[in-house]
Every structure is written in C-alpha cells, then in structure tokens.
Coordinates of C-alpha atoms and ligand atoms in Angstrom, one line a residue:
Chain A
M1 CA 158.9 -69.1 -42.2
E2 CA 158.1 -65.5 -41.2
R3 CA 159.6 -63.6 -44.3
L4 CA 158.6 -61.2 -46.9
E5 CA 159.9 -61.8 -50.2
C6 CA 159.3 -60.1 -53.3
S7 CA 160.8 -61.1 -56.6
R8 CA 161.0 -58.7 -59.7
I9 CA 157.8 -56.9 -58.8
A10 CA 156.6 -54.5 -61.4
K11 CA 153.5 -52.5 -61.6
R12 CA 152.2 -50.5 -64.6
Y13 CA 148.9 -48.8 -64.3
G14 CA 147.0 -49.3 -67.6
R15 CA 149.3 -48.2 -70.3
G16 CA 150.8 -45.5 -68.4
A17 CA 154.5 -45.3 -67.0
Y18 CA 155.8 -48.2 -64.7
A19 CA 155.2 -47.2 -61.0
L20 CA 157.2 -50.0 -59.9
R21 CA 160.1 -51.7 -61.6
D22 CA 162.0 -54.9 -60.5
I23 CA 161.4 -54.8 -56.8
S24 CA 163.2 -57.7 -55.3
L25 CA 163.7 -57.9 -51.5
S26 CA 163.8 -60.6 -48.7
I27 CA 163.3 -59.4 -45.1
P28 CA 162.1 -60.9 -41.9
A29 CA 158.5 -60.5 -41.6
S30 CA 158.7 -59.2 -37.9
G31 CA 159.4 -56.0 -36.2
I32 CA 158.8 -52.8 -38.3
F33 CA 159.8 -52.2 -41.9
A34 CA 159.7 -48.6 -43.0
L35 CA 159.4 -47.7 -46.7
I36 CA 160.5 -44.1 -47.6
G37 CA 160.6 -42.2 -50.7
R38 CA 159.5 -38.9 -52.6
N39 CA 155.9 -38.6 -53.5
G40 CA 155.2 -40.9 -56.4
A41 CA 158.1 -43.0 -55.7
G42 CA 155.7 -46.1 -55.7
K43 CA 155.3 -46.8 -51.8
T44 CA 151.4 -47.1 -51.8
T45 CA 151.5 -49.0 -55.1
L46 CA 153.8 -51.5 -53.4
V47 CA 151.9 -51.7 -50.0
R48 CA 148.7 -52.1 -52.0
I49 CA 150.1 -55.1 -53.9
L50 CA 151.3 -56.7 -50.7
A51 CA 148.0 -56.1 -48.9
T52 CA 146.3 -57.9 -51.9
Q53 CA 144.5 -54.8 -53.0
L54 CA 146.2 -54.5 -56.3
S55 CA 147.6 -56.8 -58.8
A56 CA 151.2 -56.6 -60.0
T57 CA 151.9 -56.6 -63.6
S58 CA 154.5 -59.1 -63.2
G59 CA 156.7 -60.6 -60.5
S60 CA 155.8 -62.4 -57.4
A61 CA 155.7 -62.0 -53.5
H62 CA 155.4 -64.2 -50.5
I63 CA 154.6 -63.4 -47.0
D64 CA 155.1 -66.1 -44.5
G65 CA 155.5 -68.5 -47.4
I66 CA 152.1 -67.5 -48.8
D67 CA 151.8 -66.2 -52.3
V68 CA 150.5 -62.7 -52.2
L69 CA 149.1 -62.9 -55.7
R70 CA 147.8 -66.5 -55.9
Q71 CA 146.7 -67.2 -52.2
A72 CA 145.5 -63.9 -51.4
Q73 CA 142.6 -65.4 -49.4
K74 CA 144.8 -67.2 -47.0
L75 CA 146.9 -64.3 -46.6
R76 CA 143.9 -62.1 -45.7
E77 CA 143.4 -64.0 -42.5
R78 CA 146.5 -62.4 -41.1
I79 CA 146.6 -59.0 -42.6
A80 CA 145.1 -55.7 -41.8
S81 CA 145.6 -52.5 -43.8
V82 CA 145.0 -48.6 -43.3
P83 CA 145.3 -47.2 -46.8
Q84 CA 147.0 -43.8 -47.3
E85 CA 143.6 -42.0 -48.0
A86 CA 141.4 -43.9 -45.8
R87 CA 139.0 -41.9 -43.9
A88 CA 136.8 -42.8 -41.2
V89 CA 133.2 -42.8 -42.5
G90 CA 131.6 -39.6 -41.5
W91 CA 128.1 -40.7 -40.5
L92 CA 129.4 -43.2 -38.1
T93 CA 130.8 -42.7 -34.5
A94 CA 134.3 -43.9 -33.9
R95 CA 132.9 -46.9 -32.0
Q96 CA 130.4 -47.8 -34.7
S97 CA 133.2 -47.6 -37.5
M98 CA 135.6 -49.9 -35.3
V99 CA 132.9 -52.3 -34.5
S100 CA 131.6 -52.6 -38.1
Y101 CA 135.2 -53.2 -39.5
L102 CA 135.7 -56.0 -36.8
L103 CA 132.4 -57.5 -37.8
W104 CA 133.3 -57.4 -41.5
R105 CA 136.4 -59.2 -40.3
G106 CA 134.1 -61.9 -39.0
F107 CA 134.2 -61.4 -35.2
G108 CA 131.0 -61.8 -33.2
Y109 CA 129.2 -58.6 -32.1
S110 CA 130.2 -58.7 -28.5
E111 CA 133.7 -59.7 -29.4
A112 CA 133.8 -56.9 -31.8
V113 CA 132.6 -54.3 -29.2
E114 CA 135.0 -55.6 -26.6
K115 CA 138.2 -55.5 -29.0
A116 CA 137.2 -52.0 -30.1
S117 CA 137.2 -50.6 -26.6
R118 CA 140.5 -52.3 -25.9
A119 CA 142.1 -50.8 -29.0
A120 CA 140.5 -47.4 -28.3
K121 CA 142.3 -47.4 -24.8
Q122 CA 145.5 -48.4 -26.3
L123 CA 145.3 -45.5 -29.0
G124 CA 144.0 -42.9 -26.4
I125 CA 140.8 -42.3 -28.2
V126 CA 138.4 -43.3 -25.5
G127 CA 136.9 -40.0 -25.3
S128 CA 136.1 -39.9 -28.9
M129 CA 134.5 -43.1 -29.2
D130 CA 130.8 -42.0 -29.3
L131 CA 131.3 -38.9 -31.4
P132 CA 130.5 -39.0 -35.0
N133 CA 133.7 -39.3 -36.9
R134 CA 133.0 -36.1 -38.8
M135 CA 133.4 -34.3 -35.6
L136 CA 136.8 -35.8 -34.7
S137 CA 140.0 -33.8 -35.5
G138 CA 142.1 -35.0 -38.5
G139 CA 144.6 -36.9 -36.1
N140 CA 141.9 -38.6 -34.2
K141 CA 140.2 -39.7 -37.3
R142 CA 143.4 -41.4 -38.4
K143 CA 143.8 -43.0 -34.8
V144 CA 140.3 -44.5 -35.3
L145 CA 141.5 -46.4 -38.5
V146 CA 144.9 -47.5 -37.0
A147 CA 143.1 -48.6 -33.9
S148 CA 140.6 -50.6 -36.0
A149 CA 143.5 -52.4 -37.6
V150 CA 145.3 -53.0 -34.2
A151 CA 141.9 -54.3 -32.8
S152 CA 141.8 -56.8 -35.4
G153 CA 144.5 -58.8 -34.0
A154 CA 146.0 -59.3 -37.6
R155 CA 149.8 -60.3 -37.2
I156 CA 150.6 -58.2 -40.2
L157 CA 149.8 -54.7 -40.4
F158 CA 150.2 -52.5 -43.5
L159 CA 150.0 -48.7 -42.5
D160 CA 150.5 -46.2 -45.2
E161 CA 151.6 -43.0 -43.7
P162 CA 150.0 -43.7 -40.4
T163 CA 151.3 -40.6 -38.7
T164 CA 150.6 -38.0 -41.5
G165 CA 148.4 -35.4 -40.0
L166 CA 149.3 -36.1 -36.5
D167 CA 150.6 -33.5 -34.1
P168 CA 154.1 -34.2 -32.8
I169 CA 153.0 -35.5 -29.4
S170 CA 150.3 -37.6 -30.9
R171 CA 152.9 -38.9 -33.4
K172 CA 155.3 -39.8 -30.7
E173 CA 152.3 -41.6 -28.8
L174 CA 151.7 -43.6 -31.9
W175 CA 155.3 -44.5 -32.0
D176 CA 155.2 -45.9 -28.6
I177 CA 152.1 -47.9 -29.5
L178 CA 153.8 -49.2 -32.7
M179 CA 156.9 -50.1 -30.6
S180 CA 154.8 -52.0 -28.1
L181 CA 153.0 -53.8 -31.0
K182 CA 156.3 -54.8 -32.5
G183 CA 157.0 -58.0 -30.4
K184 CA 153.7 -59.7 -31.8
H185 CA 153.3 -58.0 -35.1
F186 CA 154.9 -57.3 -38.4
I187 CA 154.3 -53.7 -39.1
F188 CA 155.0 -52.5 -42.8
L189 CA 154.7 -48.8 -43.0
T190 CA 155.4 -46.0 -45.1
T191 CA 156.4 -42.5 -43.9
H192 CA 157.6 -39.0 -45.1
Y193 CA 159.1 -38.5 -41.6
L194 CA 162.6 -39.9 -41.7
E195 CA 163.1 -39.5 -38.0
E196 CA 160.2 -41.8 -37.8
A197 CA 161.8 -44.4 -40.0
E198 CA 164.9 -44.1 -38.1
Y199 CA 163.4 -44.4 -34.6
L200 CA 160.9 -47.2 -35.4
A201 CA 162.2 -49.3 -38.1
D202 CA 164.3 -52.4 -37.9
K203 CA 164.8 -52.2 -41.7
I204 CA 164.2 -49.3 -44.1
G205 CA 163.9 -49.4 -47.7
I206 CA 164.3 -46.5 -50.0
L207 CA 162.1 -46.4 -53.0
D208 CA 162.7 -43.9 -55.9
G209 CA 161.1 -43.7 -59.2
G210 CA 159.7 -47.2 -58.8
R211 CA 162.9 -48.7 -58.0
L212 CA 164.2 -50.1 -54.6
K213 CA 167.4 -48.0 -54.2
A214 CA 168.4 -49.3 -51.0
I215 CA 167.3 -51.5 -48.1
G216 CA 168.7 -52.5 -44.9
T217 CA 169.2 -51.4 -41.2
M218 CA 170.4 -48.0 -40.1
A219 CA 173.9 -49.4 -40.0
E220 CA 173.9 -51.0 -43.5
L221 CA 172.4 -48.0 -45.0
R222 CA 175.1 -45.8 -43.4
K223 CA 177.8 -48.1 -45.0
M224 CA 176.3 -47.5 -48.4
V225 CA 177.2 -44.0 -48.3
K226 CA 181.0 -43.4 -48.5
R227 CA 180.9 -39.9 -47.0
H228 CA 180.1 -40.0 -43.1
Y229 CA 179.9 -36.5 -42.2
I230 CA 177.7 -33.8 -42.8
I231 CA 178.4 -30.1 -42.7
R232 CA 175.3 -27.7 -42.8
T233 CA 175.8 -24.2 -43.4
L234 CA 173.7 -21.3 -44.8
S235 CA 176.9 -20.1 -46.8
D236 CA 177.3 -21.5 -50.2
G237 CA 180.7 -19.7 -50.7
A238 CA 183.6 -21.2 -52.5
V239 CA 185.1 -22.2 -49.1
A240 CA 182.3 -24.7 -48.5
R241 CA 182.7 -26.5 -52.0
P242 CA 184.3 -29.9 -51.0
V243 CA 187.2 -31.3 -53.1
S244 CA 185.5 -34.6 -52.6
G245 CA 182.0 -35.2 -51.5
T246 CA 178.7 -33.6 -52.6
L247 CA 176.9 -30.4 -52.1
T248 CA 173.2 -30.3 -51.9
R249 CA 170.4 -28.1 -50.7
G250 CA 168.3 -29.4 -48.2
A251 CA 164.5 -28.5 -47.8
D252 CA 165.3 -25.9 -45.1
G253 CA 167.4 -23.8 -47.3
H254 CA 170.7 -24.9 -45.7
Y255 CA 173.5 -26.2 -48.0
Q256 CA 174.9 -29.4 -46.9
I257 CA 178.1 -31.0 -47.7
S258 CA 178.6 -34.8 -47.2
T259 CA 182.0 -35.8 -47.2
T260 CA 184.8 -37.8 -45.5
E261 CA 186.1 -37.2 -42.3
S262 CA 189.3 -35.6 -43.3
E263 CA 187.5 -33.3 -45.9
A264 CA 184.9 -32.4 -43.2
Y265 CA 187.9 -31.4 -41.0
R266 CA 189.5 -29.3 -43.5
I267 CA 186.3 -27.4 -44.6
S268 CA 185.3 -26.9 -40.9
K269 CA 188.6 -25.2 -40.4
K270 CA 188.1 -22.9 -43.2
L271 CA 184.6 -22.1 -42.1
I272 CA 185.7 -21.2 -38.6
K273 CA 188.5 -19.0 -40.0
R274 CA 185.9 -17.0 -42.1
G275 CA 183.5 -16.9 -39.1
I276 CA 180.8 -18.7 -41.0
K277 CA 178.2 -20.6 -38.9
F278 CA 177.9 -24.3 -39.4
S279 CA 177.2 -27.6 -37.9
M280 CA 179.0 -31.0 -38.3
N281 CA 177.3 -34.3 -37.7
P282 CA 177.6 -38.0 -38.7
L283 CA 175.1 -39.1 -41.3
T284 CA 171.3 -39.2 -40.3
L285 CA 168.7 -41.1 -42.4
D286 CA 167.9 -37.7 -43.8
D287 CA 171.4 -37.4 -45.3
I288 CA 171.3 -40.9 -46.8
F289 CA 168.1 -40.1 -48.1
Y290 CA 169.2 -37.0 -49.9
Y291 CA 172.5 -38.8 -50.9
I292 CA 170.4 -41.8 -52.5
V293 CA 167.4 -39.9 -53.9
K294 CA 168.5 -36.5 -54.7
K295 CA 171.2 -35.6 -57.3
P296 CA 174.0 -33.4 -56.1
I297 CA 173.8 -29.8 -57.3
D298 CA 176.7 -28.9 -59.6
A299 CA 177.7 -25.3 -60.3
D300 CA 175.7 -25.0 -63.4
D301 CA 172.1 -25.5 -62.0
Y302 CA 173.0 -24.1 -58.7
G303 CA 171.3 -20.7 -59.5
K304 CA 168.2 -22.6 -61.0
E305 CA 167.9 -24.6 -57.8
E306 CA 168.0 -21.5 -55.7
S307 CA 165.4 -19.5 -57.6
R308 CA 162.8 -22.2 -57.4
Chain B
M1 CA 149.5 -67.5 -34.4
L2 CA 147.0 -65.1 -33.1
M3 CA 143.7 -66.1 -34.7
I4 CA 144.6 -67.5 -38.1
M5 CA 142.4 -70.7 -38.0
E6 CA 139.4 -68.9 -36.2
K7 CA 136.1 -69.3 -37.7
R8 CA 134.7 -66.3 -39.4
N9 CA 131.2 -65.2 -38.6
R10 CA 129.2 -64.8 -41.7
G11 CA 126.3 -63.4 -39.9
S12 CA 128.7 -60.6 -38.6
Q13 CA 130.0 -59.8 -41.9
I14 CA 126.6 -59.4 -43.4
L15 CA 125.4 -57.4 -40.2
A16 CA 128.4 -55.0 -40.7
S17 CA 127.2 -54.0 -44.2
I18 CA 123.5 -53.6 -42.9
L19 CA 124.7 -51.4 -40.0
V20 CA 127.0 -49.1 -42.0
N21 CA 125.0 -48.7 -45.2
A22 CA 121.6 -48.7 -43.6
I23 CA 120.8 -48.6 -40.0
Y24 CA 123.5 -46.2 -38.8
A25 CA 122.8 -44.0 -41.9
M26 CA 119.2 -43.8 -41.2
V27 CA 119.5 -43.2 -37.5
N28 CA 122.2 -40.5 -37.8
Y29 CA 120.4 -38.8 -41.0
P30 CA 116.7 -39.6 -40.6
I31 CA 116.0 -37.4 -43.6
V32 CA 117.2 -40.2 -45.9
L33 CA 114.3 -42.1 -44.8
I34 CA 111.8 -39.4 -46.2
S35 CA 113.8 -39.4 -49.5
T36 CA 113.8 -43.2 -49.8
L37 CA 110.1 -43.3 -48.8
L38 CA 109.2 -40.6 -51.4
A39 CA 111.0 -41.9 -54.3
P40 CA 108.9 -44.5 -56.0
F41 CA 105.7 -42.3 -55.6
S42 CA 106.4 -39.5 -58.1
L43 CA 105.8 -41.5 -61.3
L44 CA 103.1 -43.5 -59.8
I45 CA 101.1 -40.3 -58.7
V46 CA 101.6 -38.6 -62.3
I47 CA 100.5 -41.9 -64.1
T48 CA 97.5 -42.6 -62.0
F49 CA 96.3 -38.9 -62.4
V50 CA 96.8 -38.9 -66.2
S51 CA 95.0 -42.2 -66.6
H52 CA 92.1 -41.0 -64.4
G53 CA 93.0 -44.0 -62.2
A54 CA 92.8 -46.6 -64.7
L55 CA 96.5 -47.5 -64.8
L56 CA 96.8 -47.5 -60.8
P57 CA 97.4 -51.2 -60.4
I58 CA 99.8 -51.3 -63.3
A59 CA 101.5 -48.2 -61.9
I60 CA 101.7 -49.6 -58.2
G61 CA 103.4 -52.8 -59.9
G62 CA 105.8 -50.4 -61.8
A63 CA 106.9 -48.6 -58.7
L64 CA 107.7 -52.0 -57.0
I65 CA 109.8 -53.1 -59.9
M66 CA 111.5 -49.5 -60.0
T67 CA 112.1 -49.5 -56.2
I68 CA 113.9 -52.8 -56.6
I69 CA 116.0 -51.6 -59.4
G70 CA 116.6 -48.3 -57.7
A71 CA 118.0 -50.4 -54.9
G72 CA 120.7 -51.7 -57.3
T73 CA 121.5 -48.2 -58.5
S74 CA 121.8 -46.9 -54.9
L75 CA 124.0 -50.0 -54.0
Q76 CA 126.4 -48.9 -56.8
Q77 CA 126.5 -45.3 -55.6
D78 CA 126.9 -46.3 -52.0
L79 CA 129.6 -48.7 -52.8
S80 CA 131.4 -46.3 -54.9
H81 CA 131.3 -43.7 -52.3
L82 CA 132.7 -46.1 -49.4
K83 CA 135.2 -47.5 -51.9
N84 CA 136.6 -44.2 -53.4
D85 CA 135.9 -41.5 -50.7
F86 CA 136.7 -43.6 -47.6
K87 CA 138.8 -46.2 -48.9
L88 CA 136.8 -48.6 -46.9
Q89 CA 136.7 -51.4 -49.6
D90 CA 140.5 -51.6 -49.5
M91 CA 140.5 -52.1 -45.9
I92 CA 137.6 -54.7 -46.4
V93 CA 139.5 -56.4 -49.3
S94 CA 142.8 -56.8 -46.8
S95 CA 140.3 -58.6 -44.5
P96 CA 139.3 -62.2 -44.0
T97 CA 136.0 -61.8 -46.0
T98 CA 135.1 -62.2 -49.6
A99 CA 133.6 -60.1 -52.4
R100 CA 130.5 -62.4 -52.1
M101 CA 130.0 -61.7 -48.5
Y102 CA 130.4 -58.0 -48.9
L103 CA 127.9 -58.0 -51.9
A104 CA 125.3 -60.1 -49.7
G105 CA 125.8 -57.7 -46.8
M106 CA 125.5 -54.7 -49.0
A107 CA 122.4 -56.1 -51.1
A108 CA 120.7 -56.7 -47.6
S109 CA 121.4 -53.2 -46.6
E110 CA 119.6 -51.8 -49.6
I111 CA 116.6 -53.9 -48.8
I112 CA 116.4 -52.6 -45.4
Y113 CA 116.8 -49.0 -46.9
S114 CA 114.0 -49.5 -49.3
L115 CA 111.7 -51.2 -46.8
P116 CA 109.7 -48.1 -45.9
A117 CA 108.9 -47.5 -49.6
L118 CA 108.3 -51.2 -50.1
L119 CA 105.8 -51.6 -47.4
V120 CA 103.8 -48.6 -48.3
L121 CA 103.7 -50.0 -52.0
A122 CA 102.7 -53.5 -50.7
A123 CA 99.9 -51.8 -48.9
L124 CA 98.7 -50.2 -51.9
A125 CA 99.1 -53.3 -53.9
G126 CA 96.8 -55.0 -51.2
L127 CA 94.1 -52.3 -51.5
Y128 CA 94.1 -51.6 -55.3
I129 CA 95.1 -54.8 -56.9
S130 CA 92.6 -57.6 -57.0
A131 CA 94.3 -60.8 -57.9
P132 CA 94.7 -64.4 -56.5
A133 CA 97.1 -65.2 -54.0
I134 CA 99.4 -67.2 -56.4
A135 CA 99.6 -63.7 -58.6
F136 CA 101.1 -62.0 -55.4
L137 CA 103.6 -64.7 -55.0
E138 CA 104.5 -64.3 -58.8
I139 CA 105.1 -60.7 -58.0
V140 CA 107.3 -61.4 -55.3
A141 CA 109.2 -63.9 -57.1
V142 CA 109.6 -61.4 -60.0
L143 CA 110.9 -58.7 -57.7
A144 CA 113.3 -61.2 -56.2
V145 CA 114.8 -62.1 -59.4
M146 CA 115.0 -58.4 -60.5
F147 CA 116.7 -57.5 -57.2
V148 CA 119.4 -60.2 -57.8
F149 CA 119.9 -58.7 -61.3
S150 CA 120.1 -54.9 -60.0
V151 CA 122.2 -55.4 -57.1
S152 CA 124.8 -57.6 -59.0
L153 CA 124.9 -55.1 -61.8
G154 CA 125.3 -52.4 -59.1
F155 CA 128.0 -54.1 -57.4
L156 CA 129.9 -55.1 -60.6
L157 CA 129.8 -51.4 -61.8
S158 CA 131.0 -49.9 -58.4
T159 CA 134.2 -52.0 -58.6
F160 CA 135.2 -50.3 -61.8
T161 CA 134.9 -46.9 -60.4
S162 CA 137.7 -44.8 -59.1
D163 CA 135.9 -41.6 -58.6
V164 CA 132.3 -40.8 -57.5
V165 CA 131.6 -38.9 -60.7
Q166 CA 132.0 -42.1 -62.8
S167 CA 129.5 -43.7 -60.4
W168 CA 127.1 -40.8 -61.2
A169 CA 127.5 -41.3 -64.7
F170 CA 126.8 -45.2 -64.5
A171 CA 123.9 -44.4 -62.3
G172 CA 122.5 -42.1 -65.0
I173 CA 122.9 -44.6 -67.9
V174 CA 121.6 -47.5 -66.0
S175 CA 118.5 -45.6 -64.7
T176 CA 117.8 -44.4 -68.3
V177 CA 118.3 -47.8 -69.8
L178 CA 116.6 -49.6 -67.0
S179 CA 113.8 -47.3 -66.2
A180 CA 113.0 -44.6 -68.7
L181 CA 112.5 -47.2 -71.6
P182 CA 110.8 -50.2 -70.4
P183 CA 106.9 -49.9 -70.0
V184 CA 106.7 -50.7 -66.3
Y185 CA 104.1 -47.9 -65.4
Y186 CA 101.7 -48.7 -68.5
P187 CA 101.3 -51.4 -71.0
I188 CA 103.9 -51.9 -73.6
S189 CA 101.4 -51.3 -76.4
Y190 CA 101.4 -47.7 -75.2
I191 CA 105.0 -47.6 -76.8
P192 CA 105.0 -46.8 -80.7
Q193 CA 105.9 -50.0 -82.6
P194 CA 109.6 -49.6 -83.6
L195 CA 110.4 -48.4 -80.1
Q196 CA 109.0 -51.4 -78.4
Y197 CA 111.9 -53.5 -79.8
L198 CA 114.2 -51.1 -77.9
A199 CA 112.2 -51.6 -74.7
Y200 CA 112.9 -55.4 -74.8
L201 CA 116.6 -54.3 -74.3
S202 CA 115.9 -53.8 -70.8
P203 CA 115.1 -56.6 -68.5
A204 CA 112.6 -54.5 -66.6
T205 CA 110.2 -54.8 -69.5
Y206 CA 110.2 -58.7 -69.3
A207 CA 109.4 -58.3 -65.6
A208 CA 106.8 -55.6 -66.1
E209 CA 104.9 -58.2 -68.6
I210 CA 105.0 -60.9 -66.1
L211 CA 103.6 -58.6 -63.5
Q212 CA 101.1 -57.0 -65.5
N213 CA 99.8 -60.4 -66.7
A214 CA 99.9 -61.7 -63.1
I215 CA 97.6 -59.0 -61.8
G216 CA 95.4 -59.4 -65.0
A217 CA 95.8 -56.0 -66.3
V218 CA 97.4 -57.1 -69.6
T219 CA 96.9 -60.5 -71.1
F220 CA 100.1 -62.3 -72.5
S221 CA 100.3 -66.0 -73.9
S222 CA 101.6 -68.4 -71.7
Y223 CA 104.4 -68.9 -74.1
S224 CA 105.5 -65.4 -73.9
I225 CA 105.2 -65.2 -70.0
A226 CA 107.5 -68.3 -70.1
V227 CA 110.0 -66.6 -72.3
D228 CA 110.0 -63.6 -69.9
W229 CA 110.6 -65.6 -67.0
L230 CA 113.4 -67.4 -69.0
V231 CA 115.1 -64.1 -69.9
I232 CA 115.0 -62.4 -66.5
V233 CA 116.2 -65.6 -64.6
A234 CA 119.1 -66.0 -67.2
I235 CA 120.1 -62.3 -67.2
A236 CA 120.0 -62.2 -63.2
A237 CA 122.2 -65.4 -63.1
V238 CA 124.5 -64.2 -65.6
M239 CA 124.7 -60.8 -63.7
A240 CA 125.3 -62.5 -60.4
F241 CA 127.9 -64.7 -61.7
L242 CA 129.6 -61.6 -63.2
A243 CA 129.5 -59.8 -60.0
I244 CA 131.0 -62.5 -58.0
R245 CA 133.8 -63.5 -60.6
K246 CA 134.5 -60.5 -62.6
S247 CA 134.1 -57.5 -60.2
K248 CA 137.5 -56.2 -59.4
W249 CA 137.8 -57.0 -55.8
R250 CA 141.6 -56.7 -56.2
E251 CA 142.2 -53.9 -58.5
D252 CA 144.2 -54.3 -61.9
Ligands
ATP401 N1 145.5 -45.6 -59.9 C1 146.4 -45.0 -60.6 N2 146.3 -45.0 -62.0 C2 147.4 -44.5 -62.5 N3 148.6 -44.1 -62.1 C3 148.8 -44.2 -60.6 C4 147.8 -44.6 -59.8 N4 148.2 -44.7 -58.6 C5 149.4 -44.2 -58.6 N5 149.7 -43.9 -59.9 C6 151.1 -43.5 -60.3 O1 152.1 -44.4 -59.8 C7 153.2 -43.6 -59.2 C8 153.5 -44.2 -57.7 O2 152.4 -43.7 -57.1 P1 152.2 -44.1 -55.4 O3 150.9 -43.6 -55.1 O4 152.4 -45.5 -55.4 O5 153.4 -43.2 -54.9 P2 153.8 -43.0 -53.3 O6 155.2 -43.2 -52.9 O7 152.8 -43.6 -52.4 O8 153.5 -41.3 -53.3 P3 153.1 -40.5 -52.0 O9 154.3 -40.2 -51.0 O10 152.7 -39.2 -52.7 O11 152.0 -41.2 -51.4 C9 152.8 -42.2 -59.5 O12 153.6 -41.8 -60.6 C10 151.5 -42.2 -59.7 O13 151.1 -41.1 -60.5
MG402 MG1 151.4 -43.0 -51.0

C-alpha cells in the first residue's frame, strides 16, 4: 500500500517550544508532494522525522505500511534524503562523493561508479564530475547531492529545499528532472518557491507554526479560500478597501485584495475611474499561502506594517 | 520495487568510510600525512632526552598507546565535522546501512590514517625494545583493545555533538583525561602518591602497565597485570556496547 500516513505527530526539541503539533495526514506515496511554509514552520523537522533522522515526541507515521519510528531499518531500504543544509564534502570530487555515497548504501564499486555517471548525465553535471566539490558553484554542489540521491534508485526521495540556490534555468532543469522521476518515485520536497510547488506537486501541504494548515491538490486548496480573485495595486487608498475580503501587503510592496468575483468587479471599476493601475487575477498558490499563513492587515497596524 | 530486497555489500560500506575519511583526504591534502606522522613523536623525543635515553623503550610504547587513543579522538572530530558541517550523517542515516557499519568503516579509516606513524613506531620498537615475541603479541593485543575503546568513545561522543565547537571541547577533555593523566611515557611510580589514584581513572594507565610489564621495563605482579587486562577489556566492551546501542544514530 503506497501511502504516507501521519497520525498526530508532534515534535518538541528538548524542553523548548513545539516545532510540530498534531500533524495528521494521509496521502498517496507517489508523485510529488510539496511542503511549504515560512521559516521555522517545521518543514525540516517533519522531513527529518519521516526520513528516520529524528525521533518524534509523540504520534506515529507509516510509509508504504512501514512504521517510520519502529521499523526505520526496513524503511531505509527504500528512501534517500538530501538534507536542507547538506554540503558536498569539500575535499572530494563530485564523482568521489557520489560514488562513496552509493558505496555507503551498499552497492559494489563498479556498480556505484556506473550509477554515479548515469545520474551525472541526468543532472547535467558531467563536466564537473572530476573537479573538487569546493571548486563547484553553489548550484552545482547542490546538484551533486540531488544526483547522489537519484543515483541510489531509492523509491522515496526526501529533498529539503532542493532548488534553493539554483539559478532560474537550473531550477527549471531540475523541475524537468523531478517531473521525469515522478512516475517511478515518490518525491517529498520542501520549497520556498511557491510556483515550484504549484508546477511540480500533485499535492501541497501548508505548514505554519508547526501545524498543518492545509493539504490538497491546487484545486482543493483553491476551494478552501472563499475569495477567488486577487487585485494587486500599489495604491492603498480608500478605494481599494474591500467591503468583504482581505487586504494584505505582499513581499513586493504591492497591496493585494482577495475578494469575491462581484466585489473584485466593483473595486476594479473604481480603480479604473481614478486612473489607478492594478492587475486582477484568479488565485495562485502565493495568494492561498498569504491567505492561510499571513494575517490580514487591518487599519490599525497598517502604518506599522509599512514602516518595517 | 526497484532494489528493495537487494543484498547490501558490507565491504562497500566499509570502503566508503575509508575512501572519504582517509584515502581521498590524504591524496587531496598530502599535508595531513605529515601532521599525522609527526603527532606521536613530540613527547617521545622530550621524554627520551630528559631521561638521557633511559625511558626510550617505555616512551615508544607510550607513543603507540597515544597514537591509538588519538585515533579515537580524531574519529570523534572527523565524524562531528561530517555530521554537522556537511550533514553527511543524515544522508547516511536515511540509507540502508547501520550505525555499526559506519563505526566499523570510520574506525578502519582512522587506522589507515595513523598507519604511517604506527609503522615508524613499530620500527623503533623493533630496534630499541628487546623482548620476546610473545611480548610483542601482548602489545598488539593491548593496542587492539585500546583501539576498540577509543573509537567507540569517539563515535559515541560524536553522535551527541551538534556543532564543531562541542566536538573540540570533547576532544580537549578526552585527551586531557586519557593522555595527560596516565603514566604512558614513564613508570607510574614517577607520579606522586595521591595522584596515582587519579591516574587509575584512565584506562590508558592499565594499558601502560601491561605494556611496560611486557617489555620488561617495569615489573608488576601477575595478579595486577590480570586485573589490568580485566579492566581494559571490560571498559572496551562496555564502550563498544554503548557506541552501538546508545549513540544517537537517529537524533532525539
Ligand atoms: N535542533 C533544534 N533544536 C531546537 N530547536 C530547533 C532545532 N531545529 C529546529 N528547531 C526549531 O524548530 C522550529 C522548526 O524548525 P524547522 O527547521 O523545522 O523549520 P523550517 O520550516 O524547515 O524552516 P526553514 O524554512 O527556515 O528551513 C523552529 O522554531 C526552529 O527554531
Ligand atoms: Mg527547513
């Protein structure tokens, strides 16, 4: 049974605050699952628990029917992980680090060499294979690690922010690679690039403050949000204040109003009348994310928000 | 699917550690060879000159013990580095291998690393220690037991570190307790009486007694040598057990 199931997973580091609270989910362990959430939301904590690197404080999890906490050794046969802060070891060449990783996984030497070369081709790092890792660009260092995990042939790949630090073209290349792996593998990834989650993932989970705030396909997530239209404008004038809906400020300094179709229509007419530039679009994952994770700004802390 | 029931090659798993932590490091940075080669000789030279050569045989034995204990300290630091600075251990934990195989491979890598120094010391021992062959066998056995002890301790400690600074602290404490205190380079009678009891807190003291007795430099009763053996074997066994069972392979 290829499923990932978590039941009330909680994690507390030492006597500190809870990093995860009551995480329950049940999704097919196939295709791509993307976990998104702000810094400190608990993504890495959850990935590390599922990848058998970290124990949970309470709760249980099963992947393919295997108990993550009690049958870790069995699960390790079919998983590979690239941690968020993993770095290719500086004194090794790319080839040496990939081959040694495969040896650690128990492949014979010649098999490891062959698998490493094949994955290098797949990831487009053939030219870097015999350079010391310390001489590779940050993005290529990252690719060496992802290539290692891919080369392992493990069915389940845990990739914690695999595309962080990659240039836009490399990132899209990696997307293509991940898409091509999707048929055979279950890829559990985290990302801060919401368009990445939207593009790649069959299902998306939104983590906030250690809680799973939402989980589902894009269509299912859209349904969670009652307001389906987004107006973006630099003006924060009274005209843009929706009667129903929310007003938030995006990272780019734009104000955005998420509201219903009729309200969007009303506001847009007003904006046109005053000659204020704006855009109007249906919801993207960004909008859903803001809606779920960020509190709407109300009139009082409006100025505070701006002066930050 | 894929390769779930495939057999894992244990030789490969050991080889990986040896390659990464010893061979590739030495090939890429030959300077580490010189450093590991020199390490055991500083005290050996000082003690030999200060004693006008009288303590040379004992000091050679002491340097052998210290090199072996040093292997455990290096292991701890190397593992902490790979674990905390590269997150390599996380990748290995999420793999079809075990803490035991990782420990075995990394321990082997430290032997390879210490090999140049061990070979030079062995040659010196051959030249300056005159003792029956059985004594040399006993020395090898003591060193083997101390090796199990020190790499197990190093492995155990490394799994508790989350930062390289902690690893430096562990290394400092361990080397003071294991090497400054015990009389490995000279007879225990050189230590003032009340402090001798303190020296017995370190397993290295028991190893040194066996070694000094074996080469005929200091004579102990066969009863106390038996006790020495019992102590180091017991400590090594306990430490190996702890390393395999209590190390934080999966973090808390
Ligand atoms: N080893 C640790 N000890 C104590 N607290 C920790 C530890 N690791 C993480 N935390 C805390 O747990 C919470 C979740 O951290 P986590 O790294 O899982 O977040 P994240 O979603 O991966 O963040 P980011 O996007 O920045 O990578 C944070 O509050 C963090 O400070
Ligand atoms: Mg993280």
